Short mmCIF file of C-alpha atoms in Angstrom, two decimals:
data_model
loop_
_atom_site.label_atom_id
_atom_site.label_comp_id
_atom_site.label_asym_id
_atom_site.label_seq_id
_atom_site.Cartn_x
_atom_site.Cartn_y
_atom_site.Cartn_z
CA MET A 1 -9.63 -43.78 8.88
CA ASN A 2 -12.52 -41.84 10.70
CA ASP A 3 -13.15 -38.67 8.07
CA ASP A 4 -14.67 -36.77 10.58
CA PHE A 5 -12.57 -33.59 11.83
CA THR A 6 -12.78 -32.67 15.46
CA HIS A 7 -11.66 -29.77 17.44
CA ARG A 8 -12.37 -29.80 21.16
CA VAL A 9 -11.38 -27.86 24.06
CA LEU A 10 -10.32 -29.61 27.40
CA PRO A 11 -10.79 -26.85 30.16
CA TYR A 12 -8.81 -28.19 33.40
CA ASP A 13 -8.77 -27.07 37.05
CA GLY A 14 -5.85 -28.91 38.38
CA VAL A 15 -3.80 -32.02 37.17
CA ASP A 16 -6.76 -34.94 37.91
CA ASP A 17 -8.90 -32.47 34.83
CA TYR A 18 -6.15 -32.39 32.98
CA LEU A 19 -5.17 -36.08 32.98
CA GLY A 20 -8.77 -36.86 32.74
CA GLY A 21 -9.28 -35.81 29.25
CA ALA A 22 -6.02 -36.05 27.88
CA VAL A 23 -5.23 -39.64 28.83
CA PRO A 24 -8.26 -41.25 27.15
CA PHE A 25 -7.92 -39.02 24.30
CA LEU A 26 -4.18 -40.24 23.39
CA ARG A 27 -5.06 -43.70 24.38
CA ASP A 28 -7.72 -43.93 21.70
CA GLY A 29 -5.60 -42.60 19.09
CA ILE A 30 -2.94 -45.17 20.24
CA ALA A 31 -5.66 -48.11 19.97
CA ALA A 32 -6.98 -46.62 16.49
CA GLY A 33 -3.55 -46.78 15.04
CA ASP A 34 -3.50 -42.84 14.75
CA ARG A 35 -0.78 -40.93 14.32
CA VAL A 36 -0.60 -39.23 18.05
CA LEU A 37 1.28 -36.13 18.61
CA ALA A 38 1.25 -34.57 22.15
CA VAL A 39 2.43 -30.76 21.99
CA CYS A 40 3.42 -30.27 25.82
CA GLY A 41 6.10 -28.58 28.28
CA THR A 42 8.18 -31.37 30.22
CA ALA A 43 6.34 -30.93 33.28
CA ARG A 44 3.08 -32.11 31.21
CA GLU A 45 5.02 -34.73 29.43
CA MET A 46 6.52 -36.44 32.40
CA LEU A 47 2.83 -36.67 33.99
CA LEU A 48 1.09 -38.23 30.38
CA ARG A 49 4.27 -40.57 30.47
CA ASP A 50 3.60 -41.73 33.74
CA ALA A 51 0.02 -42.12 33.20
CA LEU A 52 0.31 -43.81 29.97
CA GLY A 53 3.06 -46.25 31.07
CA GLY A 54 4.27 -48.21 28.17
CA ALA A 55 1.91 -46.96 25.72
CA ALA A 56 3.58 -43.71 25.80
CA GLU A 57 6.28 -45.11 23.43
CA ALA A 58 3.44 -44.65 20.76
CA VAL A 59 3.02 -41.02 21.02
CA LEU A 60 5.43 -38.35 19.61
CA PHE A 61 6.00 -35.69 22.50
CA THR A 62 6.90 -32.41 20.79
CA ASP A 63 8.00 -29.12 22.65
CA ALA A 64 5.22 -26.58 22.98
CA ALA A 65 7.88 -23.52 22.76
CA ALA A 66 9.16 -24.71 19.82
CA TRP A 67 5.53 -26.02 17.90
CA TYR A 68 3.74 -22.60 19.03
CA ALA A 69 6.45 -20.34 17.52
CA HIS A 70 4.39 -18.77 15.12
CA PRO A 71 0.62 -18.87 14.36
CA SER A 72 0.72 -19.15 10.54
CA ARG A 73 3.82 -21.39 10.44
CA THR A 74 2.28 -23.58 13.02
CA LEU A 75 -1.08 -23.70 11.22
CA ALA A 76 0.59 -24.52 7.83
CA ASP A 77 2.52 -27.63 9.80
CA CYS A 78 -0.64 -28.81 11.29
CA LEU A 79 -2.48 -28.98 7.85
CA GLY A 80 0.65 -30.71 6.32
CA ASP A 81 1.07 -33.32 9.21
CA ALA A 82 -2.73 -34.03 8.90
CA ALA A 83 -2.98 -34.15 5.14
CA GLU A 84 0.28 -36.66 5.25
CA SER A 85 -1.05 -38.58 7.79
CA ALA A 86 -4.45 -38.95 5.76
CA ARG A 87 -2.66 -39.66 2.60
CA ARG A 88 -1.00 -42.87 4.56
CA GLY A 89 -4.34 -43.68 5.65
CA ARG A 90 -3.68 -42.57 9.33
CA ARG A 91 -5.60 -39.85 11.39
CA LEU A 92 -3.70 -37.24 13.09
CA ARG A 93 -4.47 -36.91 16.86
CA LEU A 94 -3.35 -33.91 18.27
CA LEU A 95 -2.99 -32.88 21.90
CA GLY A 96 -1.80 -29.36 22.04
CA GLU A 97 -1.78 -26.81 24.94
CA PRO A 98 -0.97 -23.20 23.17
CA ALA A 99 1.84 -21.30 25.23
CA TRP A 100 -0.11 -18.30 26.58
CA ALA A 101 2.02 -17.01 29.67
CA THR A 102 4.64 -15.19 27.60
CA ARG A 103 2.21 -13.44 24.76
CA SER A 104 2.04 -9.85 24.47
CA PRO A 105 -1.73 -8.48 23.87
CA LEU A 106 -1.15 -8.34 19.84
CA GLU A 107 0.14 -12.27 20.05
CA VAL A 108 -2.64 -13.34 21.91
CA VAL A 109 -5.08 -12.05 19.48
CA GLU A 110 -3.32 -13.76 16.71
CA TRP A 111 -2.94 -17.24 18.44
CA GLU A 112 -6.87 -17.03 19.44
CA ARG A 113 -7.25 -16.30 15.51
CA ALA A 114 -5.32 -19.34 14.59
CA GLU A 115 -7.34 -21.50 16.86
CA ALA A 116 -10.27 -20.31 15.31
CA LEU A 117 -8.73 -21.25 11.59
CA VAL A 118 -8.21 -24.38 12.51
CA ASN A 119 -11.69 -25.26 12.21
CA ILE A 120 -11.46 -24.20 8.46
CA ALA A 121 -7.91 -25.18 7.46
CA LEU A 122 -8.05 -28.55 8.77
CA ARG A 123 -11.89 -29.48 7.55
CA GLY A 124 -11.94 -32.82 5.61
CA THR A 125 -8.59 -34.02 6.90
CA GLY A 126 -9.95 -36.22 9.34
CA ALA A 127 -7.71 -35.04 12.24
CA SER A 128 -8.64 -34.81 15.71
CA VAL A 129 -7.46 -31.88 17.86
CA LEU A 130 -7.87 -31.48 21.68
CA CYS A 131 -6.75 -28.38 23.14
CA PRO A 132 -6.25 -28.12 26.97
CA TYR A 133 -6.87 -24.66 28.47
CA SER A 134 -6.28 -24.19 32.45
CA THR A 135 -9.15 -22.45 33.98
CA THR A 136 -6.15 -20.18 35.81
CA LEU A 137 -5.49 -18.49 32.58
CA PRO A 138 -6.37 -14.93 32.06
CA ALA A 139 -10.66 -15.12 31.59
CA ALA A 140 -10.62 -13.69 28.15
CA VAL A 141 -8.35 -16.00 26.94
CA VAL A 142 -10.54 -18.95 28.66
CA ALA A 143 -13.76 -17.45 27.01
CA ALA A 144 -11.96 -17.05 23.54
CA GLY A 145 -11.28 -21.09 23.87
CA ARG A 146 -15.02 -21.62 24.06
CA LYS A 147 -15.41 -19.21 21.06
CA THR A 148 -13.13 -21.02 19.21
CA HIS A 149 -13.71 -24.55 19.61
CA PRO A 150 -17.02 -26.44 18.45
CA GLU A 151 -16.93 -28.98 21.27
CA THR A 152 -16.14 -29.08 25.20
CA VAL A 153 -14.51 -32.31 26.52
CA ARG A 154 -15.26 -33.18 30.10
CA GLY A 155 -13.59 -36.72 30.90
CA THR A 156 -14.35 -38.87 28.45
CA SER A 157 -17.45 -37.35 27.14
CA ALA A 158 -17.67 -34.26 24.69
CA ARG A 159 -20.67 -32.12 24.09
CA ARG A 160 -21.55 -29.23 21.59
CA ASN A 161 -20.27 -25.82 22.46
CA PRO A 162 -22.88 -23.24 22.43
CA GLY A 163 -20.65 -20.48 22.74
CA PHE A 164 -18.80 -21.37 19.44
CA VAL A 165 -18.61 -18.55 17.06
CA ASP A 166 -18.23 -18.88 13.03
CA PRO A 167 -14.41 -18.62 12.63
CA TRP A 168 -14.84 -16.00 10.08
CA THR A 169 -16.85 -13.87 12.15
CA PHE A 170 -14.16 -14.64 15.19
CA CYS A 171 -11.55 -13.30 12.77
CA ALA A 172 -13.51 -10.16 11.96
CA ARG A 173 -13.91 -9.48 15.37
CA CYS A 174 -10.20 -9.70 15.99
CA ASP A 175 -9.94 -6.68 13.47
CA ALA A 176 -12.84 -4.57 14.87
CA ASP A 177 -10.48 -2.12 16.66
CA PRO A 178 -8.98 0.53 14.86
CA LEU A 179 -5.04 0.41 14.60
CA PRO A 180 -3.18 3.11 16.54
CA PRO A 181 -2.39 5.90 14.37
CA PRO A 182 1.68 5.91 13.39
CA PRO A 183 3.76 7.93 15.01
CA PRO A 184 4.35 11.63 13.78
CA GLY A 185 8.16 10.52 13.43
CA ALA A 186 7.66 7.51 11.35
CA ASP A 187 9.68 7.78 8.10
CA THR A 188 7.24 8.02 5.13
CA LEU A 189 7.68 7.40 1.50
CA PRO A 190 4.67 8.28 -0.90
CA LEU A 191 4.19 5.84 -3.79
CA ASP A 192 1.71 7.66 -6.08
CA ASP A 193 4.08 6.55 -8.92
CA ARG A 194 4.97 3.36 -9.38
CA PRO A 195 8.65 3.07 -8.06
CA ASP A 196 11.45 1.55 -9.24
CA LEU A 197 11.74 -1.31 -6.92
CA PHE A 198 15.62 -1.30 -6.50
CA TRP A 199 15.24 2.36 -5.12
CA LEU A 200 12.31 1.22 -2.90
CA ARG A 201 13.99 -1.68 -1.38
CA ALA A 202 17.24 0.61 -0.81
CA TRP A 203 15.10 3.12 1.03
CA ILE A 204 13.53 0.28 3.13
CA THR A 205 16.95 -1.09 3.75
CA ASP A 206 18.32 2.26 4.94
CA CYS A 207 15.41 2.78 7.16
CA ALA A 208 15.77 -0.84 8.83
CA ARG A 209 19.46 -0.61 9.38
CA GLN A 210 18.69 2.15 11.72
CA THR A 211 17.09 -0.63 13.90
CA PRO A 212 18.63 -3.56 15.46
CA LEU A 213 16.87 -6.05 12.73
CA PRO A 214 19.56 -8.91 11.92
CA GLU A 215 20.05 -9.35 8.45
CA GLU A 216 17.84 -12.14 8.00
CA GLY A 217 14.78 -10.28 9.01
CA LEU A 218 15.77 -7.65 6.93
CA GLN A 219 15.69 -9.95 3.68
CA ARG A 220 12.13 -11.24 5.26
CA LEU A 221 11.24 -7.36 5.31
CA LEU A 222 12.27 -6.84 1.57
CA VAL A 223 10.27 -9.65 0.52
CA ALA A 224 7.25 -8.70 2.17
CA ALA A 225 7.28 -5.22 1.71
CA THR A 226 7.77 -5.61 -2.08
CA GLU A 227 4.50 -7.67 -2.22
CA VAL A 228 2.33 -5.55 -0.40
CA VAL A 229 3.63 -2.37 -1.94
CA THR A 230 3.17 -4.10 -5.44
CA ASN A 231 -0.21 -5.26 -4.84
CA ALA A 232 -1.31 -1.85 -3.30
CA LEU A 233 -0.39 -0.35 -6.60
CA ARG A 234 -1.59 -2.92 -8.87
CA HIS A 235 -5.38 -3.40 -6.88
CA GLY A 236 -5.75 -0.36 -4.41
CA ALA A 237 -6.31 3.32 -4.93
CA PRO A 238 -4.18 6.14 -4.61
CA PRO A 239 -2.58 7.99 -2.67
CA VAL A 240 -0.43 4.87 -1.77
CA VAL A 241 2.17 5.67 1.27
CA LEU A 242 4.60 3.67 2.61
CA ARG A 243 5.57 4.07 6.59
CA ILE A 244 8.44 2.52 8.61
CA TRP A 245 8.98 2.99 12.18
CA ALA A 246 10.11 1.25 15.61
CA ASP A 247 7.86 0.49 18.25
CA SER A 248 8.75 -0.22 21.67
CA GLY A 249 5.91 -2.33 22.62
CA GLY A 250 3.33 0.36 23.44
CA GLU A 251 1.13 -0.24 20.21
CA ASP A 252 0.43 -3.69 21.64
CA SER A 253 -1.20 -1.87 24.19
CA GLY A 254 -2.98 0.90 22.46
CA GLY A 255 0.49 3.30 22.35
CA THR A 256 1.65 5.08 19.55
CA GLY A 257 4.75 3.61 19.24
CA SER A 258 8.23 5.37 19.71
CA GLY A 259 8.58 7.28 16.59
CA GLY A 260 11.14 7.26 13.76
CA VAL A 261 13.23 3.95 13.30
CA HIS A 262 15.66 4.47 16.13
CA SER A 263 15.13 1.79 19.00
CA SER A 264 16.89 0.82 22.08
CA GLY A 265 15.98 -2.80 21.49
CA GLY A 266 14.06 -4.69 24.07
CA ASP A 267 10.53 -5.74 23.81
CA ALA A 268 10.28 -4.08 20.39
CA SER A 269 9.31 -4.41 16.74
CA LEU A 270 10.06 -2.98 13.78
CA VAL A 271 6.90 -1.77 11.89
CA CYS A 272 6.32 -1.44 8.00
CA GLU A 273 2.86 0.05 7.08
CA VAL A 274 1.45 0.24 3.41
CA ALA A 275 -1.79 2.19 3.48
CA ASP A 276 -3.91 3.17 0.26
CA ALA A 277 -7.31 4.60 -0.43
CA GLY A 278 -8.92 1.02 -1.69
CA ARG A 279 -11.15 -1.09 -0.55
CA TRP A 280 -10.92 -4.85 -0.10
CA ALA A 281 -13.80 -7.07 -1.41
CA PRO A 282 -15.38 -9.08 1.07
CA GLY A 283 -14.38 -13.00 1.18
CA THR A 284 -10.92 -12.51 0.27
CA GLY A 285 -9.74 -14.39 3.21
CA TYR A 286 -6.93 -11.95 3.93
CA GLY A 287 -4.18 -14.90 3.13
CA LEU A 288 -5.32 -16.26 6.67
CA LEU A 289 -5.44 -20.01 5.40
CA PRO A 290 -2.54 -22.01 4.17
CA PRO A 291 -2.81 -23.77 0.74
CA ARG A 292 -3.68 -27.23 0.66
CA PRO A 293 -1.11 -29.50 0.08
CA GLN A 294 -2.81 -30.84 -3.24
CA GLY A 295 -4.43 -27.42 -4.10
CA ALA A 296 -3.15 -23.73 -4.89
CA LEU A 297 -5.09 -20.51 -4.11
CA ALA A 298 -4.85 -17.52 -6.44
CA ASP A 299 -1.60 -15.40 -6.77
CA GLU A 300 -2.68 -12.50 -4.59
CA ARG A 301 -3.94 -14.49 -1.69
CA PHE A 302 -0.85 -17.10 -1.93
CA GLY A 303 1.41 -13.85 -1.76
CA LEU A 304 -0.12 -12.40 1.20
CA TRP A 305 -0.20 -16.05 2.84
CA ALA A 306 3.68 -15.85 2.26
CA VAL A 307 3.67 -12.63 3.84
CA ARG A 308 2.21 -13.82 7.13
CA LEU A 309 4.88 -16.44 6.97
CA LEU A 310 7.53 -13.78 6.67
CA CYS A 311 6.39 -11.47 9.64
CA SER A 312 6.02 -11.71 12.98
CA THR A 313 2.60 -10.44 12.77
CA VAL A 314 0.50 -8.91 9.83
CA GLN A 315 -2.53 -6.42 10.86
CA ILE A 316 -4.97 -5.55 8.19
CA ARG A 317 -7.86 -2.86 8.33
CA THR A 318 -10.12 -2.23 5.23
CA GLY A 319 -13.02 0.00 4.86
CA GLU A 320 -14.62 3.13 3.67
CA ASN A 321 -11.57 5.14 4.77
CA GLY A 322 -8.90 2.68 2.66
CA THR A 323 -6.72 -0.24 3.27
CA THR A 324 -3.81 -0.54 5.67
CA VAL A 325 -1.43 -3.30 6.08
CA ARG A 326 0.88 -3.46 8.72
CA LEU A 327 3.97 -5.79 8.96
CA ARG A 328 5.44 -6.13 12.33
CA PHE A 329 9.27 -7.61 12.78
CA ALA A 330 10.33 -8.63 16.34
CA LEU A 331 13.49 -7.12 16.97
CA PRO A 332 16.58 -8.58 19.13
CA GLY A 333 15.67 -9.31 22.88
CA ARG A 334 12.04 -9.84 22.16
CA ASN A 335 10.19 -12.63 23.84
CA GLY A 336 7.40 -13.37 20.84
CA ALA A 337 8.78 -14.79 17.69
CA GLY A 338 10.60 -13.63 14.73
#
């Protein structure tokens, strides 16, 4: 098995460009005995099957909508697949085209961040990942693709990408803008004293049940909020404040949300925010990376990684003005992942 991990972007303008890069990549994997996985939609699958002929039987085709449902879960699944393939003496060869069209601006940022983190999470696994990017995508998405992939593919050749940005630097840029302030009507609970967790969960439940958040989402909210509150009380600095409100989608585009927890549904999220006056030390990773299959992270880091798996999106800001952890849960009727 080749131990060199590769993560390359395939910019394409039309079917010929796409097939010119994707087909040789898949054929090389088939010839090498790799575990070959193609993540794409039905139309792309038909094109690839036709181009590969009988060799297509050696490729595992997976629906892109299911694969790209949640950035943290996808990153964990990819690492697990790569590690298991390596354990069996094979290389994971993944052709994956992220689904961008239906994403909100906030979701786009998180998927771009995931593309950057692939370079750290899969390092040492020997996996080979090729990500097609149509040149018809928004210019900012295509530009981000060049920043998150060390190499660019043209046909059968790959060259170093001069636009590549260090993954941690890229992640820091994702968090450079301040979060919009909570709406004036947000339900607020000061936590200066260590609260009884039973009553804390009861308060969160009461707030959440004023929204369409389903029961399964409520259970994820309770676990995630308890973890973040506990960390803030243990490691942060007072005052510690918990806020909950419903955002109708305006926050993704710089709005301030709807206020309170009442929501009419649609493209909406329940937002749970924990803020304190402490500042996180640099280099903590913010729980962005999945734990290695044969390893373990420190308790706090693993806790925050688990929180990311439970939420639709986690936003973190830390600095001289304190630390804010904002948990978002998609409400029914929304296009994004729950």
